[in-house]
PDB file of C-alpha atoms in Angstrom:
ATOM      1  CA  GLN A   1     105.829  53.070 -27.310  1.00  0.00           C
ATOM      2  CA  ALA A   2     107.356  50.040 -26.810  1.00  0.00           C
ATOM      3  CA  SER A   3     109.469  51.396 -24.070  1.00  0.00           C
ATOM      4  CA  ARG A   4     106.431  52.735 -22.483  1.00  0.00           C
ATOM      5  CA  LEU A   5     104.841  49.640 -22.364  1.00  0.00           C
ATOM      6  CA  VAL A   6     107.801  47.718 -21.135  1.00  0.00           C
ATOM      7  CA  GLU A   7     107.867  50.267 -18.079  1.00  0.00           C
ATOM      8  CA  LEU A   8     104.090  49.434 -16.841  1.00  0.00           C
ATOM      9  CA  PRO A   9     103.995  49.182 -13.186  1.00  0.00           C
ATOM     10  CA  TYR A  10     101.823  46.085 -13.254  1.00  0.00           C
ATOM     11  CA  SER A  11      99.557  44.370 -15.839  1.00  0.00           C
ATOM     12  CA  SER A  12      96.013  42.491 -15.660  1.00  0.00           C
ATOM     13  CA  PHE A  13      97.908  39.163 -15.888  1.00  0.00           C
ATOM     14  CA  ASP A  14      99.375  39.663 -12.619  1.00  0.00           C
ATOM     15  CA  ASP A  15      95.984  40.441 -11.070  1.00  0.00           C
ATOM     16  CA  ASP A  16      94.693  37.076 -12.411  1.00  0.00           C
ATOM     17  CA  ASP A  17      97.723  35.314 -10.916  1.00  0.00           C
ATOM     18  CA  ASP A  18      96.750  36.996  -7.394  1.00  0.00           C
ATOM     19  CA  GLY A  19      93.161  35.885  -7.659  1.00  0.00           C
ATOM     20  CA  ASP A  20      94.127  32.347  -8.541  1.00  0.00           C
ATOM     21  CA  ALA A  21      96.517  31.956  -5.929  1.00  0.00           C
ATOM     22  CA  ALA A  22      94.040  33.220  -3.399  1.00  0.00           C
ATOM     23  CA  GLU A  23      91.753  30.853  -4.811  1.00  0.00           C
ATOM     24  CA  GLN A  24      93.986  27.986  -4.657  1.00  0.00           C
ATOM     25  CA  ASP A  25      94.926  28.665  -1.163  1.00  0.00           C
ATOM     26  CA  PRO A  26      91.998  30.073   0.575  1.00  0.00           C
ATOM     27  CA  GLY A  27      93.833  29.423   4.119  1.00  0.00           C
ATOM     28  CA  VAL A  28      96.098  32.193   3.641  1.00  0.00           C
ATOM     29  CA  TRP A  29      93.131  34.511   4.212  1.00  0.00           C
ATOM     30  CA  ASN A  30      90.603  32.523   6.231  1.00  0.00           C
ATOM     31  CA  PRO A  31      92.676  30.035   8.560  1.00  0.00           C
ATOM     32  CA  ASP A  32      90.677  27.096  10.003  1.00  0.00           C
ATOM     33  CA  PRO A  33      89.624  27.516  13.609  1.00  0.00           C
ATOM     34  CA  PRO A  34      91.186  25.009  16.028  1.00  0.00           C
ATOM     35  CA  LYS A  35      90.284  21.837  16.486  1.00  0.00           C
ATOM     36  CA  PRO A  36      88.349  21.359  20.016  1.00  0.00           C
ATOM     37  CA  SER A  37      90.290  18.875  22.191  1.00  0.00           C
ATOM     38  CA  PRO A  38      89.102  15.383  23.296  1.00  0.00           C
ATOM     39  CA  PHE A  39      88.463  17.112  26.998  1.00  0.00           C
ATOM     40  CA  SER A  40      86.143  19.622  25.243  1.00  0.00           C
ATOM     41  CA  HIS A  41      84.244  17.147  23.448  1.00  0.00           C
ATOM     42  CA  CYS A  42      83.776  15.259  26.773  1.00  0.00           C
ATOM     43  CA  VAL A  43      82.504  18.598  28.573  1.00  0.00           C
ATOM     44  CA  ARG A  44      80.073  18.907  25.610  1.00  0.00           C
ATOM     45  CA  TYR A  45      78.665  15.726  26.031  1.00  0.00           C
ATOM     46  CA  LEU A  46      78.794  15.706  29.801  1.00  0.00           C
ATOM     47  CA  ALA A  47      76.940  19.188  29.577  1.00  0.00           C
ATOM     48  CA  PHE A  48      74.218  17.272  27.482  1.00  0.00           C
ATOM     49  CA  LEU A  49      73.652  14.050  29.666  1.00  0.00           C
ATOM     50  CA  TRP A  50      73.272  16.522  32.649  1.00  0.00           C
ATOM     51  CA  ASN A  51      70.472  18.691  31.009  1.00  0.00           C
ATOM     52  CA  LEU A  52      69.024  15.881  29.554  1.00  0.00           C
ATOM     53  CA  LEU A  53      68.406  14.134  32.877  1.00  0.00           C
ATOM     54  CA  PHE A  54      66.475  17.303  34.008  1.00  0.00           C
ATOM     55  CA  LEU A  55      64.718  17.880  30.894  1.00  0.00           C
ATOM     56  CA  LEU A  56      63.320  14.464  31.436  1.00  0.00           C
ATOM     57  CA  LEU A  57      62.804  15.207  35.150  1.00  0.00           C
ATOM     58  CA  GLY A  58      60.772  18.572  33.839  1.00  0.00           C
ATOM     59  CA  LEU A  59      58.725  16.806  31.772  1.00  0.00           C
ATOM     60  CA  LEU A  60      57.891  14.452  34.450  1.00  0.00           C
ATOM     61  CA  THR A  61      56.644  16.941  36.599  1.00  0.00           C
ATOM     62  CA  LEU A  62      54.756  18.569  33.981  1.00  0.00           C
ATOM     63  CA  ALA A  63      53.049  15.460  32.774  1.00  0.00           C
ATOM     64  CA  VAL A  64      51.936  15.015  36.561  1.00  0.00           C
ATOM     65  CA  GLY A  65      50.746  18.640  36.463  1.00  0.00           C
ATOM     66  CA  VAL A  66      48.571  17.710  33.253  1.00  0.00           C
ATOM     67  CA  TRP A  67      47.233  14.533  34.718  1.00  0.00           C
ATOM     68  CA  GLY A  68      46.394  16.608  38.094  1.00  0.00           C
ATOM     69  CA  LEU A  69      44.274  19.312  36.348  1.00  0.00           C
ATOM     70  CA  LEU A  70      42.500  16.756  33.682  1.00  0.00           C
ATOM     71  CA  ALA A  71      41.785  14.191  36.556  1.00  0.00           C
ATOM     72  CA  LYS A  72      39.960  17.102  38.043  1.00  0.00           C
ATOM     73  CA  SER A  73      38.338  18.395  34.995  1.00  0.00           C
ATOM     74  CA  PRO A  74      34.378  18.620  35.316  1.00  0.00           C
ATOM     75  CA  PRO A  75      32.145  17.173  32.629  1.00  0.00           C
ATOM     76  CA  PRO A  76      30.791  19.147  29.619  1.00  0.00           C
ATOM     77  CA  GLY A  77      28.261  21.527  30.971  1.00  0.00           C
ATOM     78  CA  GLU A  78      29.152  21.476  34.902  1.00  0.00           C
ATOM     79  CA  GLU A  79      31.316  24.425  36.674  1.00  0.00           C
ATOM     80  CA  ARG A  80      34.592  23.894  37.731  1.00  0.00           C
ATOM     81  CA  GLY A  81      34.688  23.224  41.540  1.00  0.00           C
ATOM     82  CA  VAL A  82      38.259  24.762  41.819  1.00  0.00           C
ATOM     83  CA  PRO A  83      39.204  27.839  39.947  1.00  0.00           C
ATOM     84  CA  LEU A  84      42.181  27.354  37.484  1.00  0.00           C
ATOM     85  CA  GLY A  85      44.267  30.035  39.162  1.00  0.00           C
ATOM     86  CA  SER A  86      44.014  28.812  42.549  1.00  0.00           C
ATOM     87  CA  ASP A  87      44.577  24.946  41.766  1.00  0.00           C
ATOM     88  CA  PRO A  88      47.740  23.616  43.604  1.00  0.00           C
ATOM     89  CA  MET A  89      48.303  21.080  40.268  1.00  0.00           C
ATOM     90  CA  LEU A  90      49.075  24.398  38.230  1.00  0.00           C
ATOM     91  CA  LEU A  91      52.260  24.965  40.319  1.00  0.00           C
ATOM     92  CA  PHE A  92      53.594  21.539  39.067  1.00  0.00           C
ATOM     93  CA  VAL A  93      52.524  22.480  35.367  1.00  0.00           C
ATOM     94  CA  LEU A  94      54.532  25.748  35.838  1.00  0.00           C
ATOM     95  CA  ALA A  95      57.573  24.511  37.251  1.00  0.00           C
ATOM     96  CA  GLY A  96      57.882  21.283  34.519  1.00  0.00           C
ATOM     97  CA  LEU A  97      57.521  24.128  31.772  1.00  0.00           C
ATOM     98  CA  GLY A  98      59.857  26.133  33.192  1.00  0.00           C
ATOM     99  CA  ALA A  99      62.637  23.273  34.167  1.00  0.00           C
ATOM    100  CA  SER A 100      61.972  21.684  30.616  1.00  0.00           C
ATOM    101  CA  ALA A 101      62.566  24.906  28.534  1.00  0.00           C
ATOM    102  CA  VAL A 102      66.151  25.893  30.150  1.00  0.00           C
ATOM    103  CA  SER A 103      67.074  22.224  30.159  1.00  0.00           C
ATOM    104  CA  LEU A 104      66.093  21.959  26.452  1.00  0.00           C
ATOM    105  CA  ALA A 105      68.128  25.114  25.795  1.00  0.00           C
ATOM    106  CA  GLY A 106      70.980  23.633  27.221  1.00  0.00           C
ATOM    107  CA  CYS A 107      70.896  20.136  25.653  1.00  0.00           C
ATOM    108  CA  LEU A 108      70.511  21.920  22.280  1.00  0.00           C
ATOM    109  CA  GLY A 109      73.053  24.413  23.010  1.00  0.00           C
ATOM    110  CA  ALA A 110      75.638  21.979  24.077  1.00  0.00           C
ATOM    111  CA  VAL A 111      74.945  19.446  20.996  1.00  0.00           C
ATOM    112  CA  ARG A 112      74.855  22.392  18.515  1.00  0.00           C
ATOM    113  CA  ALA A 113      77.326  24.399  19.938  1.00  0.00           C
ATOM    114  CA  SER A 114      74.994  27.253  20.119  1.00  0.00           C
ATOM    115  CA  PRO A 115      75.810  30.324  21.727  1.00  0.00           C
ATOM    116  CA  CYS A 116      72.962  31.930  21.621  1.00  0.00           C
ATOM    117  CA  LEU A 117      70.929  28.823  23.365  1.00  0.00           C
ATOM    118  CA  LEU A 118      74.090  28.613  25.839  1.00  0.00           C
ATOM    119  CA  ARG A 119      73.741  32.168  27.138  1.00  0.00           C
ATOM    120  CA  PHE A 120      69.838  31.704  27.445  1.00  0.00           C
ATOM    121  CA  PHE A 121      70.700  28.731  29.563  1.00  0.00           C
ATOM    122  CA  LEU A 122      73.152  30.866  31.715  1.00  0.00           C
ATOM    123  CA  GLY A 123      70.524  33.547  32.151  1.00  0.00           C
ATOM    124  CA  ALA A 124      67.652  31.342  33.078  1.00  0.00           C
ATOM    125  CA  LEU A 125      70.202  29.787  35.926  1.00  0.00           C
ATOM    126  CA  LEU A 126      71.190  32.697  37.178  1.00  0.00           C
ATOM    127  CA  ALA A 127      67.446  34.034  37.102  1.00  0.00           C
ATOM    128  CA  PHE A 128      66.372  30.987  38.954  1.00  0.00           C
ATOM    129  CA  GLY A 129      69.636  31.277  41.738  1.00  0.00           C
ATOM    130  CA  GLY A 130      68.990  34.828  42.323  1.00  0.00           C
ATOM    131  CA  LEU A 131      65.126  34.221  43.075  1.00  0.00           C
ATOM    132  CA  GLU A 132      66.419  31.368  45.491  1.00  0.00           C
ATOM    133  CA  VAL A 133      68.746  33.461  47.115  1.00  0.00           C
ATOM    134  CA  LEU A 134      66.289  36.165  47.542  1.00  0.00           C
ATOM    135  CA  GLY A 135      63.431  33.857  48.832  1.00  0.00           C
ATOM    136  CA  GLY A 136      66.139  32.236  51.666  1.00  0.00           C
ATOM    137  CA  LEU A 137      66.581  35.748  52.861  1.00  0.00           C
ATOM    138  CA  LEU A 138      63.101  36.678  52.713  1.00  0.00           C
ATOM    139  CA  LEU A 139      62.148  33.573  55.010  1.00  0.00           C
ATOM    140  CA  LEU A 140      65.037  33.892  57.522  1.00  0.00           C
ATOM    141  CA  LEU A 141      64.181  37.855  58.137  1.00  0.00           C
ATOM    142  CA  ALA A 142      60.236  37.501  58.330  1.00  0.00           C
ATOM    143  CA  ARG A 143      59.948  34.386  60.349  1.00  0.00           C
ATOM    144  CA  ARG A 144      56.966  35.343  61.936  1.00  0.00           C
ATOM    145  CA  ARG A 145      55.128  36.582  58.683  1.00  0.00           C
ATOM    146  CA  LEU A 146      56.175  33.286  57.766  1.00  0.00           C
ATOM    147  CA  ARG A 147      54.242  31.319  60.752  1.00  0.00           C
ATOM    148  CA  ASP A 148      51.400  33.650  60.090  1.00  0.00           C
ATOM    149  CA  ALA A 149      51.131  32.655  56.169  1.00  0.00           C
ATOM    150  CA  LEU A 150      51.465  29.143  56.932  1.00  0.00           C
ATOM    151  CA  ARG A 151      48.201  29.562  59.582  1.00  0.00           C
ATOM    152  CA  ASP A 152      46.291  31.118  56.983  1.00  0.00           C
ATOM    153  CA  LEU A 153      47.208  28.632  54.613  1.00  0.00           C
ATOM    154  CA  LEU A 154      46.109  25.929  56.998  1.00  0.00           C
ATOM    155  CA  LEU A 155      42.985  27.583  57.790  1.00  0.00           C
ATOM    156  CA  LEU A 156      42.165  27.978  53.788  1.00  0.00           C
ATOM    157  CA  CYS A 157      42.620  24.067  53.766  1.00  0.00           C
ATOM    158  CA  LEU A 158      40.232  23.397  56.141  1.00  0.00           C
ATOM    159  CA  LEU A 159      37.440  25.539  54.980  1.00  0.00           C
ATOM    160  CA  ARG A 160      38.077  24.202  51.204  1.00  0.00           C
ATOM    161  CA  TYR A 161      38.704  20.551  52.371  1.00  0.00           C
ATOM    162  CA  GLN A 162      35.617  19.180  50.535  1.00  0.00           C
ATOM    163  CA  GLU A 163      36.178  21.350  47.598  1.00  0.00           C
ATOM    164  CA  ASP A 164      39.440  20.115  46.081  1.00  0.00           C
ATOM    165  CA  PRO A 165      40.582  16.577  46.425  1.00  0.00           C
ATOM    166  CA  ASP A 166      44.248  17.989  46.738  1.00  0.00           C
ATOM    167  CA  LEU A 167      44.066  19.962  49.472  1.00  0.00           C
ATOM    168  CA  GLN A 168      41.603  17.053  50.868  1.00  0.00           C
ATOM    169  CA  PHE A 169      44.815  14.593  50.540  1.00  0.00           C
ATOM    170  CA  LEU A 170      47.388  17.068  52.026  1.00  0.00           C
ATOM    171  CA  VAL A 171      45.296  17.885  55.127  1.00  0.00           C
ATOM    172  CA  ASP A 172      44.750  14.023  55.581  1.00  0.00           C
ATOM    173  CA  GLU A 173      48.398  13.243  55.589  1.00  0.00           C
ATOM    174  CA  VAL A 174      49.173  16.324  57.795  1.00  0.00           C
ATOM    175  CA  GLN A 175      46.666  15.303  60.147  1.00  0.00           C
ATOM    176  CA  ARG A 176      47.505  11.397  60.072  1.00  0.00           C
ATOM    177  CA  SER A 177      51.436  11.777  60.457  1.00  0.00           C
ATOM    178  CA  LEU A 178      51.616  14.743  62.812  1.00  0.00           C
ATOM    179  CA  GLN A 179      48.662  13.295  64.921  1.00  0.00           C
ATOM    180  CA  CYS A 180      46.878  16.312  65.181  1.00  0.00           C
ATOM    181  CA  CYS A 181      43.537  18.024  64.028  1.00  0.00           C
ATOM    182  CA  GLY A 182      42.705  21.341  63.072  1.00  0.00           C
ATOM    183  CA  LEU A 183      44.541  24.211  62.966  1.00  0.00           C
ATOM    184  CA  GLU A 184      44.535  24.954  66.787  1.00  0.00           C
ATOM    185  CA  SER A 185      42.500  22.092  68.055  1.00  0.00           C
ATOM    186  CA  TYR A 186      39.601  19.697  66.929  1.00  0.00           C
ATOM    187  CA  ARG A 187      37.333  22.305  67.516  1.00  0.00           C
ATOM    188  CA  ASP A 188      38.391  24.146  64.381  1.00  0.00           C
ATOM    189  CA  TRP A 189      36.577  22.016  62.050  1.00  0.00           C
ATOM    190  CA  GLU A 190      33.373  23.926  63.145  1.00  0.00           C
ATOM    191  CA  SER A 191      34.414  26.379  60.468  1.00  0.00           C
ATOM    192  CA  ASN A 192      33.971  24.366  57.840  1.00  0.00           C
ATOM    193  CA  PRO A 193      30.611  24.272  56.085  1.00  0.00           C
ATOM    194  CA  TYR A 194      30.306  20.557  55.961  1.00  0.00           C
ATOM    195  CA  PHE A 195      31.360  19.631  59.488  1.00  0.00           C
ATOM    196  CA  ASN A 196      29.521  22.606  61.013  1.00  0.00           C
ATOM    197  CA  CYS A 197      27.111  21.195  63.822  1.00  0.00           C
ATOM    198  CA  SER A 198      24.315  23.602  62.167  1.00  0.00           C
ATOM    199  CA  ALA A 199      25.046  22.057  58.637  1.00  0.00           C
ATOM    200  CA  PRO A 200      22.842  19.405  57.233  1.00  0.00           C
ATOM    201  CA  GLY A 201      24.219  15.787  56.266  1.00  0.00           C
ATOM    202  CA  ALA A 202      25.986  12.771  58.088  1.00  0.00           C
ATOM    203  CA  GLN A 203      29.320  14.790  58.289  1.00  0.00           C
ATOM    204  CA  ALA A 204      27.612  17.547  60.224  1.00  0.00           C
ATOM    205  CA  CYS A 205      29.363  17.988  64.104  1.00  0.00           C
ATOM    206  CA  GLY A 206      32.052  15.580  63.089  1.00  0.00           C
ATOM    207  CA  VAL A 207      35.644  15.533  61.655  1.00  0.00           C
ATOM    208  CA  PRO A 208      37.792  13.970  59.026  1.00  0.00           C
ATOM    209  CA  ALA A 209      38.540  10.507  59.755  1.00  0.00           C
ATOM    210  CA  SER A 210      42.329  11.258  59.446  1.00  0.00           C
ATOM    211  CA  CYS A 211      41.634  13.142  63.348  1.00  0.00           C
ATOM    212  CA  CYS A 212      40.857   9.328  64.589  1.00  0.00           C
ATOM    213  CA  GLN A 213      43.253   7.885  66.935  1.00  0.00           C
ATOM    214  CA  ASP A 214      42.544   4.766  65.347  1.00  0.00           C
ATOM    215  CA  PRO A 215      40.731   4.961  61.795  1.00  0.00           C
ATOM    216  CA  LEU A 216      41.260   1.481  61.287  1.00  0.00           C
ATOM    217  CA  GLU A 217      39.509   0.250  64.329  1.00  0.00           C
ATOM    218  CA  ASN A 218      41.000  -3.231  64.489  1.00  0.00           C
ATOM    219  CA  GLY A 219      40.352  -3.808  61.038  1.00  0.00           C
ATOM    220  CA  SER A 220      42.082  -3.169  57.626  1.00  0.00           C
ATOM    221  CA  VAL A 221      39.965  -1.018  55.923  1.00  0.00           C
ATOM    222  CA  PRO A 222      39.921   2.667  57.381  1.00  0.00           C
ATOM    223  CA  ASN A 223      36.507   3.674  58.813  1.00  0.00           C
ATOM    224  CA  VAL A 224      35.493   6.886  57.296  1.00  0.00           C
ATOM    225  CA  GLN A 225      32.730   7.549  59.705  1.00  0.00           C
ATOM    226  CA  CYS A 226      35.204   6.926  63.166  1.00  0.00           C
ATOM    227  CA  GLY A 227      34.892  11.286  63.315  1.00  0.00           C
ATOM    228  CA  PHE A 228      31.288  11.739  63.063  1.00  0.00           C
ATOM    229  CA  GLY A 229      29.939  13.481  65.826  1.00  0.00           C
ATOM    230  CA  GLY A 230      33.126  14.245  67.305  1.00  0.00           C
ATOM    231  CA  LEU A 231      32.319  17.824  67.667  1.00  0.00           C
ATOM    232  CA  GLY A 232      29.948  16.924  69.962  1.00  0.00           C
ATOM    233  CA  LEU A 233      31.753  15.467  72.377  1.00  0.00           C
ATOM    234  CA  GLY A 234      33.457  16.976  75.499  1.00  0.00           C
ATOM    235  CA  PRO A 235      37.409  17.594  75.546  1.00  0.00           C
ATOM    236  CA  ALA A 236      37.909  14.366  77.951  1.00  0.00           C
ATOM    237  CA  ALA A 237      35.656  11.908  75.746  1.00  0.00           C
ATOM    238  CA  ALA A 238      37.047  13.522  72.201  1.00  0.00           C
ATOM    239  CA  GLY A 239      40.449  12.947  74.006  1.00  0.00           C
ATOM    240  CA  ALA A 240      39.657   9.168  74.121  1.00  0.00           C
ATOM    241  CA  VAL A 241      39.043   8.869  70.303  1.00  0.00           C
ATOM    242  CA  LEU A 242      40.544  11.640  68.675  1.00  0.00           C
ATOM    243  CA  HIS A 243      43.727  13.786  68.271  1.00  0.00           C
ATOM    244  CA  VAL A 244      42.445  16.960  70.057  1.00  0.00           C
ATOM    245  CA  GLY A 245      46.220  19.118  69.438  1.00  0.00           C
ATOM    246  CA  GLY A 246      46.030  21.685  66.543  1.00  0.00           C
ATOM    247  CA  CYS A 247      48.355  21.132  63.359  1.00  0.00           C
ATOM    248  CA  GLY A 248      49.768  24.677  63.433  1.00  0.00           C
ATOM    249  CA  ALA A 249      52.161  24.122  66.456  1.00  0.00           C
ATOM    250  CA  ALA A 250      52.843  20.500  65.457  1.00  0.00           C
ATOM    251  CA  LEU A 251      53.856  21.522  62.058  1.00  0.00           C
ATOM    252  CA  ALA A 252      56.045  24.202  63.144  1.00  0.00           C
ATOM    253  CA  ALA A 253      57.761  22.153  65.163  1.00  0.00           C
ATOM    254  CA  TRP A 254      58.375  19.339  62.565  1.00  0.00           C
ATOM    255  CA  LEU A 255      59.650  21.887  60.260  1.00  0.00           C
ATOM    256  CA  ARG A 256      62.160  23.343  62.947  1.00  0.00           C
ATOM    257  CA  GLY A 257      63.084  19.673  63.176  1.00  0.00           C
ATOM    258  CA  GLN A 258      63.688  19.228  59.502  1.00  0.00           C
ATOM    259  CA  SER A 259      65.486  22.617  58.841  1.00  0.00           C
ATOM    260  CA  GLY A 260      68.965  20.826  58.404  1.00  0.00           C
ATOM    261  CA  ALA A 261      67.277  18.727  55.880  1.00  0.00           C
ATOM    262  CA  ILE A 262      65.971  21.888  54.232  1.00  0.00           C
ATOM    263  CA  ALA A 263      69.421  23.714  54.146  1.00  0.00           C
ATOM    264  CA  THR A 264      70.904  20.455  52.997  1.00  0.00           C
ATOM    265  CA  GLY A 265      68.431  20.565  49.897  1.00  0.00           C
ATOM    266  CA  ALA A 266      68.674  23.960  49.179  1.00  0.00           C
ATOM    267  CA  THR A 267      72.646  23.505  48.962  1.00  0.00           C
ATOM    268  CA  ALA A 268      72.441  20.542  46.453  1.00  0.00           C
ATOM    269  CA  LEU A 269      69.826  22.612  44.325  1.00  0.00           C
ATOM    270  CA  VAL A 270      72.298  25.297  44.300  1.00  0.00           C
ATOM    271  CA  LEU A 271      75.344  22.902  43.879  1.00  0.00           C
ATOM    272  CA  VAL A 272      73.271  21.584  40.861  1.00  0.00           C
ATOM    273  CA  GLU A 273      72.808  24.646  39.203  1.00  0.00           C
ATOM    274  CA  ALA A 274      76.275  25.680  39.858  1.00  0.00           C
ATOM    275  CA  VAL A 275      77.564  22.427  37.678  1.00  0.00           C
ATOM    276  CA  GLY A 276      75.246  22.875  34.887  1.00  0.00           C
ATOM    277  CA  ALA A 277      76.909  26.804  34.894  1.00  0.00           C
ATOM    278  CA  LEU A 278      80.187  25.668  34.796  1.00  0.00           C
ATOM    279  CA  LEU A 279      79.596  22.944  32.138  1.00  0.00           C
ATOM    280  CA  ALA A 280      77.719  25.121  29.772  1.00  0.00           C
ATOM    281  CA  LEU A 281      80.523  28.215  30.442  1.00  0.00           C
ATOM    282  CA  ARG A 282      83.216  25.605  29.452  1.00  0.00           C
ATOM    283  CA  VAL A 283      81.336  24.737  26.454  1.00  0.00           C
ATOM    284  CA  LEU A 284      80.754  28.095  25.432  1.00  0.00           C
ATOM    285  CA  ARG A 285      84.627  29.229  25.802  1.00  0.00           C
ATOM    286  CA  ASP A 286      85.544  26.351  23.651  1.00  0.00           C
ATOM    287  CA  ILE A 287      82.898  27.848  20.922  1.00  0.00           C
TER     288      ILE A 287
END
């Protein structure tokens, strides 16, 4: 029996020694991951600051949209003049929400080293970039349809001029800046129910003050009644006090002149998104 005890291949004391060794030296089984380099820390902080800037811009856009919706909200008991789904300020709200959500994911993903948030951020950037490229191709391939859509939009703005303060501001700025009136000519304002010659009220058979050549009339405050009765004038008499040319051709010419600036802005936007994607990829690789 003594000889058989000596020849045992192992004992329980050996197992205890091995367990104690593993507990005393866990690095043998679970080696520590390599520490990120100072350059990796700089990239992570830069990615955080980069996304923080666009997070603030997104929140600002969202605040502008919400403020615009609240400013036009009717008193209790009254119906909303413009449907919420067709309100232009809704675009600011949606753009602000999208930019804020994506930028927040980039900020948290960079500062907390979260692969899930960084992948979401990269996926959103790729989706936005694909939509931008697709939109640019559609603009190049469908220029004629774009002009028709622009004409329809201007006509809709003329019809709803008195109903939406945002559209009213937009139409006035276009007519004042481009020195035009109406879509094809100043006679297009006859299609507006408030400026039509058969409509009741002081604005009947008139045009907005932004159509006037001299809305100030040698004063410091614009005369909002300078366009009253403009539709009742002949072409020669109207040309002496109003901008009789339409805004459709003037706006198309202005857009052609600004094509270089538009292309530069689109390129800058793509580069900004590319820089954010590269920073996120570097942080994700370090993680």
